[in-house]
Coordinates of C-alpha atoms in Angstrom, one line a residue:
M14 CA -4.6 -11.6 -21.7
T15 CA -5.7 -13.8 -18.8
T16 CA -8.7 -12.5 -17.0
L17 CA -8.7 -12.7 -13.2
Q18 CA -12.1 -14.0 -12.2
P19 CA -13.7 -14.0 -8.8
S20 CA -13.2 -17.2 -6.9
A21 CA -13.7 -18.7 -3.5
P22 CA -11.0 -18.1 -0.9
A23 CA -8.3 -20.7 -1.1
H24 CA -8.0 -21.1 2.7
D25 CA -10.1 -20.6 5.8
T26 CA -8.9 -17.0 6.4
A27 CA -10.4 -16.9 9.9
K28 CA -7.9 -19.5 10.9
T29 CA -4.9 -18.3 9.1
H30 CA -4.6 -14.5 8.9
P31 CA -3.4 -12.3 11.7
R32 CA -5.9 -10.1 13.6
Y33 CA -7.4 -7.1 11.9
R34 CA -5.3 -4.0 12.2
A35 CA -7.0 -0.5 12.0
A36 CA -4.7 1.5 9.7
V37 CA -4.8 4.9 8.0
T38 CA -2.8 7.1 5.7
P39 CA -2.7 10.8 6.8
P40 CA -3.7 13.7 4.6
Q41 CA -0.7 15.1 2.7
F42 CA 0.3 18.3 4.3
L43 CA 2.7 20.4 2.2
G44 CA 4.9 23.4 2.7
A45 CA 6.1 25.2 5.8
G46 CA 5.0 23.5 9.0
S47 CA 3.8 20.3 7.2
T48 CA 5.9 17.9 9.3
A49 CA 4.4 19.3 12.5
Q50 CA 0.9 19.1 11.0
T51 CA 1.4 15.5 10.0
L52 CA 2.7 14.5 13.4
D53 CA -0.2 16.2 15.1
W54 CA -2.6 14.4 12.8
I55 CA -1.0 11.0 13.5
R56 CA -1.1 11.7 17.2
W57 CA -4.8 12.2 16.9
A58 CA -5.2 8.9 15.0
E59 CA -3.2 7.2 17.7
S60 CA -5.4 8.8 20.4
I61 CA -8.6 7.3 18.9
G62 CA -7.1 3.9 18.7
F63 CA -5.7 3.3 15.3
D64 CA -3.0 0.5 15.2
D65 CA -1.1 1.7 12.2
V66 CA -0.2 4.7 10.1
W67 CA 1.2 4.1 6.6
L68 CA 3.1 6.9 4.9
P69 CA 3.4 7.2 1.1
D70 CA 6.8 7.8 -0.5
A71 CA 5.8 9.6 -3.7
G72 CA 7.9 12.8 -3.6
R73 CA 7.5 16.2 -2.0
T74 CA 8.2 14.8 1.4
D75 CA 10.7 12.1 2.4
A76 CA 8.8 9.2 4.0
L77 CA 11.8 7.6 5.7
T78 CA 12.8 10.9 7.4
L79 CA 9.2 11.5 8.4
S80 CA 9.0 8.0 9.8
A81 CA 11.8 8.9 12.3
V82 CA 9.9 12.0 13.4
V83 CA 6.6 10.1 13.8
L84 CA 8.2 7.2 15.7
A85 CA 9.9 9.6 18.1
G86 CA 6.7 11.6 18.6
T87 CA 4.2 8.8 19.2
Q88 CA 3.8 6.1 21.8
R89 CA 2.5 2.9 20.3
I90 CA 1.3 3.3 16.8
R91 CA 3.0 1.1 14.1
V92 CA 4.5 3.1 11.3
G93 CA 4.8 1.7 7.8
I94 CA 5.6 3.0 4.3
A95 CA 3.6 2.0 1.3
V96 CA 5.9 2.0 -0.5
V97 CA 9.6 2.9 -0.9
P98 CA 10.7 2.6 -4.5
A99 CA 13.4 -0.1 -4.6
Y100 CA 15.2 1.6 -7.5
T101 CA 15.9 4.9 -5.8
R102 CA 17.9 3.7 -2.8
T103 CA 20.6 1.0 -2.7
P104 CA 20.1 -1.9 -0.3
A105 CA 23.0 -0.7 1.9
V106 CA 21.3 2.7 2.3
I107 CA 18.0 1.1 3.1
A108 CA 19.7 -1.3 5.6
A109 CA 21.4 1.6 7.4
T110 CA 18.1 3.5 7.6
L111 CA 16.3 0.5 9.0
A112 CA 18.9 0.0 11.6
T113 CA 18.4 3.6 12.7
L114 CA 14.6 3.3 12.8
A115 CA 14.7 -0.1 14.6
D116 CA 17.0 1.4 17.3
L117 CA 14.7 4.5 17.6
A118 CA 11.4 2.5 18.1
P119 CA 12.0 -1.3 18.2
G120 CA 9.2 -3.3 16.7
R121 CA 7.2 -0.3 15.5
F122 CA 8.3 0.1 11.9
V123 CA 7.5 -1.8 8.7
L124 CA 9.2 -1.2 5.4
G125 CA 7.0 -1.6 2.3
L126 CA 9.0 -1.9 -0.9
G127 CA 7.7 -1.5 -4.5
T128 CA 9.0 -1.1 -8.0
S129 CA 7.0 2.2 -8.5
S130 CA 6.3 3.3 -12.0
E131 CA 8.0 4.5 -15.2
A132 CA 6.9 8.1 -14.5
M133 CA 8.7 8.1 -11.2
I134 CA 11.7 5.9 -11.8
E135 CA 12.5 6.9 -15.4
G136 CA 10.9 10.3 -15.4
W137 CA 11.7 11.8 -12.0
H138 CA 15.0 9.9 -11.3
G139 CA 16.3 9.2 -14.7
L140 CA 16.8 5.6 -13.9
K141 CA 15.8 2.5 -15.9
L142 CA 12.9 0.4 -14.6
D143 CA 14.3 -2.9 -15.7
K144 CA 13.5 -6.5 -14.6
P145 CA 11.3 -5.4 -11.7
V146 CA 10.6 -8.8 -10.2
T147 CA 14.3 -9.7 -10.4
R148 CA 15.2 -6.4 -8.8
M149 CA 12.8 -6.9 -6.0
G150 CA 14.0 -10.4 -5.3
E151 CA 17.6 -9.3 -5.2
T152 CA 16.8 -6.4 -3.0
V153 CA 15.1 -8.6 -0.4
T154 CA 18.0 -11.1 -0.5
L155 CA 20.5 -8.4 0.1
L156 CA 18.5 -6.6 2.8
N157 CA 17.9 -9.8 4.7
S158 CA 21.7 -10.6 4.6
M159 CA 22.7 -7.1 5.6
L160 CA 20.1 -6.8 8.4
A161 CA 21.5 -10.1 9.8
G162 CA 24.9 -8.6 10.1
E163 CA 26.5 -10.5 7.2
K164 CA 29.3 -8.9 5.1
S165 CA 27.9 -8.4 1.6
A166 CA 29.3 -10.5 -1.3
F167 CA 26.6 -10.5 -3.9
T168 CA 26.5 -10.2 -7.6
G169 CA 23.1 -10.6 -9.3
E170 CA 21.4 -9.6 -12.5
T171 CA 20.4 -6.1 -11.3
L172 CA 22.4 -5.5 -8.1
R173 CA 25.8 -6.1 -6.6
S174 CA 27.4 -5.3 -3.3
N175 CA 30.7 -6.3 -1.8
G176 CA 32.2 -5.5 1.6
Y177 CA 29.3 -3.8 3.3
R178 CA 28.5 -4.8 6.9
Q179 CA 26.5 -3.4 9.8
P180 CA 25.6 -4.9 13.2
P181 CA 22.7 -7.3 13.1
L182 CA 19.3 -6.0 14.2
T183 CA 18.3 -7.0 17.7
T184 CA 14.6 -6.4 16.7
P185 CA 13.6 -7.4 13.2
V186 CA 12.1 -4.9 10.8
P187 CA 9.4 -6.6 8.7
L188 CA 9.7 -6.3 4.9
Y189 CA 6.5 -6.1 2.8
L190 CA 6.3 -6.0 -1.0
A191 CA 3.8 -4.2 -3.1
A192 CA 2.3 -6.6 -5.6
L193 CA -0.3 -6.5 -8.4
G194 CA 0.7 -9.2 -10.9
P195 CA 1.1 -12.9 -10.3
R196 CA 4.9 -13.0 -10.4
M197 CA 5.2 -10.3 -7.8
I198 CA 2.6 -11.9 -5.7
E199 CA 4.5 -15.2 -5.8
L200 CA 7.7 -13.4 -4.8
A201 CA 6.1 -11.5 -2.0
A202 CA 4.3 -14.5 -0.6
A203 CA 7.5 -16.6 -0.7
T204 CA 10.0 -14.1 0.6
A205 CA 8.4 -11.2 2.4
D206 CA 6.6 -10.7 5.7
G207 CA 3.6 -9.1 4.0
V208 CA 2.0 -8.1 0.7
I209 CA 0.6 -4.7 -0.1
L210 CA -2.2 -4.5 -2.6
N211 CA -3.7 -1.4 -4.2
L212 CA -6.5 -0.2 -6.5
F213 CA -8.3 -3.5 -7.3
P214 CA -12.0 -4.1 -7.9
L215 CA -14.0 -5.7 -5.2
A216 CA -15.0 -8.7 -7.3
V217 CA -11.4 -10.1 -7.5
T218 CA -10.7 -9.8 -3.7
D219 CA -11.1 -13.5 -3.0
A220 CA -9.0 -14.4 -6.1
L221 CA -6.1 -12.2 -5.0
V222 CA -6.2 -13.4 -1.4
G223 CA -6.4 -17.0 -2.7
Q224 CA -3.3 -16.4 -4.9
I225 CA -1.3 -15.0 -2.0
R226 CA -2.3 -17.9 0.3
Q227 CA -1.6 -20.5 -2.3
A228 CA 1.8 -18.9 -3.2
A229 CA 2.8 -18.9 0.5
A230 CA 1.8 -22.5 0.9
S231 CA 3.7 -23.5 -2.3
A232 CA 6.8 -21.9 -0.8
G233 CA 6.4 -24.0 2.3
R234 CA 5.1 -21.2 4.5
S235 CA 2.0 -21.0 6.6
P236 CA -0.4 -18.6 4.8
G237 CA -1.1 -16.9 8.1
D238 CA 2.6 -15.8 8.3
V239 CA 2.0 -13.4 5.4
E240 CA 0.2 -10.2 6.4
I241 CA -2.1 -8.9 3.6
C242 CA -2.4 -5.2 3.5
S243 CA -4.2 -3.1 1.0
R244 CA -4.6 0.6 0.5
F245 CA -8.3 1.8 0.1
Q246 CA -9.6 5.1 -1.0
V247 CA -12.5 6.0 1.3
M248 CA -15.0 8.8 1.7
V249 CA -18.0 8.8 4.0
T250 CA -20.4 11.1 2.0
D251 CA -23.9 11.5 0.6
D252 CA -22.4 13.2 -2.6
L253 CA -21.5 10.2 -4.7
P254 CA -20.8 12.1 -7.9
A255 CA -18.3 14.4 -6.1
A256 CA -16.6 11.4 -4.5
R257 CA -16.3 9.5 -7.8
N258 CA -14.8 12.6 -9.4
A259 CA -12.3 13.0 -6.6
F260 CA -11.2 9.4 -7.2
R261 CA -10.9 9.9 -10.9
Y262 CA -8.9 13.1 -10.5
V263 CA -6.3 11.5 -8.3
F264 CA -6.1 8.0 -9.6
T265 CA -6.7 8.1 -13.4
A266 CA -3.0 8.7 -13.8
Y267 CA -2.3 5.5 -11.9
Y268 CA -4.3 3.4 -14.5
A269 CA -2.3 5.0 -17.3
N270 CA 0.7 3.2 -15.9
P271 CA 1.2 -0.1 -17.7
V272 CA 1.2 -2.2 -14.5
Y273 CA -2.0 -0.8 -13.1
N274 CA -3.6 -0.7 -16.6
R275 CA -2.9 -4.4 -17.1
S276 CA -4.3 -5.2 -13.6
L277 CA -7.5 -3.3 -14.4
A278 CA -7.9 -5.2 -17.7
A279 CA -7.1 -8.6 -16.0
A280 CA -9.9 -7.8 -13.5
G281 CA -12.5 -7.8 -16.2
H282 CA -12.4 -4.1 -17.3
G283 CA -10.4 -4.4 -20.5
Q284 CA -12.5 -2.0 -22.5
Q285 CA -12.2 0.8 -19.9
A286 CA -8.5 0.1 -19.5
A287 CA -7.8 0.3 -23.2
A288 CA -9.9 3.5 -23.6
L289 CA -8.1 5.1 -20.7
L290 CA -4.6 4.2 -22.0
D291 CA -5.5 5.6 -25.4
A292 CA -6.8 8.9 -24.0
A293 CA -3.8 9.3 -21.7
A294 CA -1.4 8.6 -24.6
S295 CA -2.9 11.6 -26.5
G296 CA -2.9 13.8 -23.4
D297 CA -6.7 13.9 -23.2
W298 CA -7.1 13.5 -19.5
K299 CA -10.8 14.5 -19.5
R300 CA -11.5 11.5 -21.7
A301 CA -9.2 9.3 -19.7
R302 CA -11.0 10.1 -16.5
A303 CA -14.3 9.4 -18.2
A304 CA -13.1 5.9 -19.1
L305 CA -13.3 5.1 -15.3
D306 CA -17.1 4.9 -15.4
D307 CA -19.2 4.9 -12.3
D308 CA -19.4 1.1 -12.0
V309 CA -15.6 0.8 -12.2
V310 CA -15.0 3.6 -9.6
D311 CA -17.6 2.1 -7.2
S312 CA -15.9 -1.3 -7.5
I313 CA -12.6 0.1 -6.4
A314 CA -13.3 3.1 -4.1
V315 CA -15.1 2.8 -0.8
I316 CA -17.5 5.7 -1.0
G317 CA -21.0 6.3 0.3
S318 CA -22.8 6.3 3.6
R319 CA -21.0 5.5 6.9
Q320 CA -22.8 2.1 7.1
H321 CA -22.0 1.3 3.4
C322 CA -18.3 2.1 3.8
Q323 CA -18.0 0.2 7.1
Q324 CA -19.7 -2.9 5.5
R325 CA -17.5 -2.7 2.5
V326 CA -14.3 -2.7 4.5
R327 CA -15.7 -5.4 6.7
T328 CA -16.2 -7.5 3.5
Y329 CA -12.5 -7.0 2.6
V330 CA -11.4 -8.1 6.1
E331 CA -13.6 -11.1 6.0
A332 CA -12.1 -12.1 2.7
G333 CA -8.6 -12.0 4.3
I334 CA -7.3 -8.4 4.0
T335 CA -5.8 -8.2 7.5
T336 CA -4.7 -4.6 7.3
P337 CA -6.9 -2.2 5.3
I338 CA -5.0 1.1 5.0
L339 CA -7.6 3.8 4.6
F340 CA -7.0 7.1 2.8
C341 CA -9.8 9.7 2.7
L342 CA -10.4 11.1 -0.8
S343 CA -11.7 14.4 0.4
P344 CA -9.5 17.5 1.1
D345 CA -12.2 18.8 3.4
P346 CA -11.0 18.4 7.1
D347 CA -14.5 17.8 8.3
V348 CA -15.1 15.0 5.8
Q349 CA -11.8 13.5 6.6
R350 CA -12.5 13.5 10.3
A351 CA -15.9 11.9 9.9
T352 CA -14.5 9.3 7.5
Y353 CA -11.6 8.3 9.8
E354 CA -13.7 8.4 13.0
A355 CA -16.1 5.9 11.3
F356 CA -13.2 3.4 11.3
S357 CA -11.7 4.0 14.7
P358 CA -11.8 0.9 16.9
A359 CA -14.5 2.4 19.0
E360 CA -16.8 2.7 16.0
F361 CA -15.8 -0.2 13.8
T362 CA -15.3 -3.8 14.7
V363 CA -14.8 -7.1 12.9
Q364 CA -15.2 -10.6 14.0
P365 CA -12.0 -12.2 15.3

């Protein structure tokens, strides 16, 4: 397996990437009244200056329906989804949804698309997660055609559509792709408006950004045309052991997924990745969580003092992550508030 080594940025990111966007993911409220709670929370985030809110689409609530509620109930904040699984909705369904959201709040919605995981696609939905890069490429091709108002006439390896047409969008909806491996990064940088990264160690940040910039340039695009987003798990706290365990509890299962496991190994943590996969396969989740040792957790999660967390996120931005999407690991509302307030535009700045 090729190891992804840290390297210098491929481009002068200060000249190429868009301005920094302050972005958050809200706590996940569930049950009766959860939609109203989420909207209230996002209104609070908007009131303290955040540019973006990014919603997950991982079951229990429907992110696209919730996006309509949020767009209608806020004034200026941009709403994104990180990410909609490309396998669970056809391009025609997605195109019609985007037309509705674009009409509701022109210029304020971003669609993030991803292939998701075997657990979700094959387990939850009973579908086959087959040819993910091809499926993503064909989805983008079809969506771009449909959103432009063209009548569909497409037969690919994984998708086909004939005879569907809707009016062209008057305000474009940007399409971003989730990417971990080199093939998906190349596809995203060549065809999408942005790339969404997730759960990578700090040491490979420059290498990942360099890959995206180089792939964009190889496709004849200006590297600055591709917005680079990444989800980050953050907690402002003095209790590092508790924060590390919170990360392990939520995200160990991610690294049992083959795609994330391969990315962890490629980032130089092959021993931990193999131990985690072996433990997860036998159902020993205690041992799987232990495979994510403190050094690995600290290299991925942004946890610690307010100053440490701010400097860590600043490091990502300086490397070229234009939109760090922050999610607080703690379920404690007071810790959440302190964490998010530390990154409000009034409290956190980066050099232009």
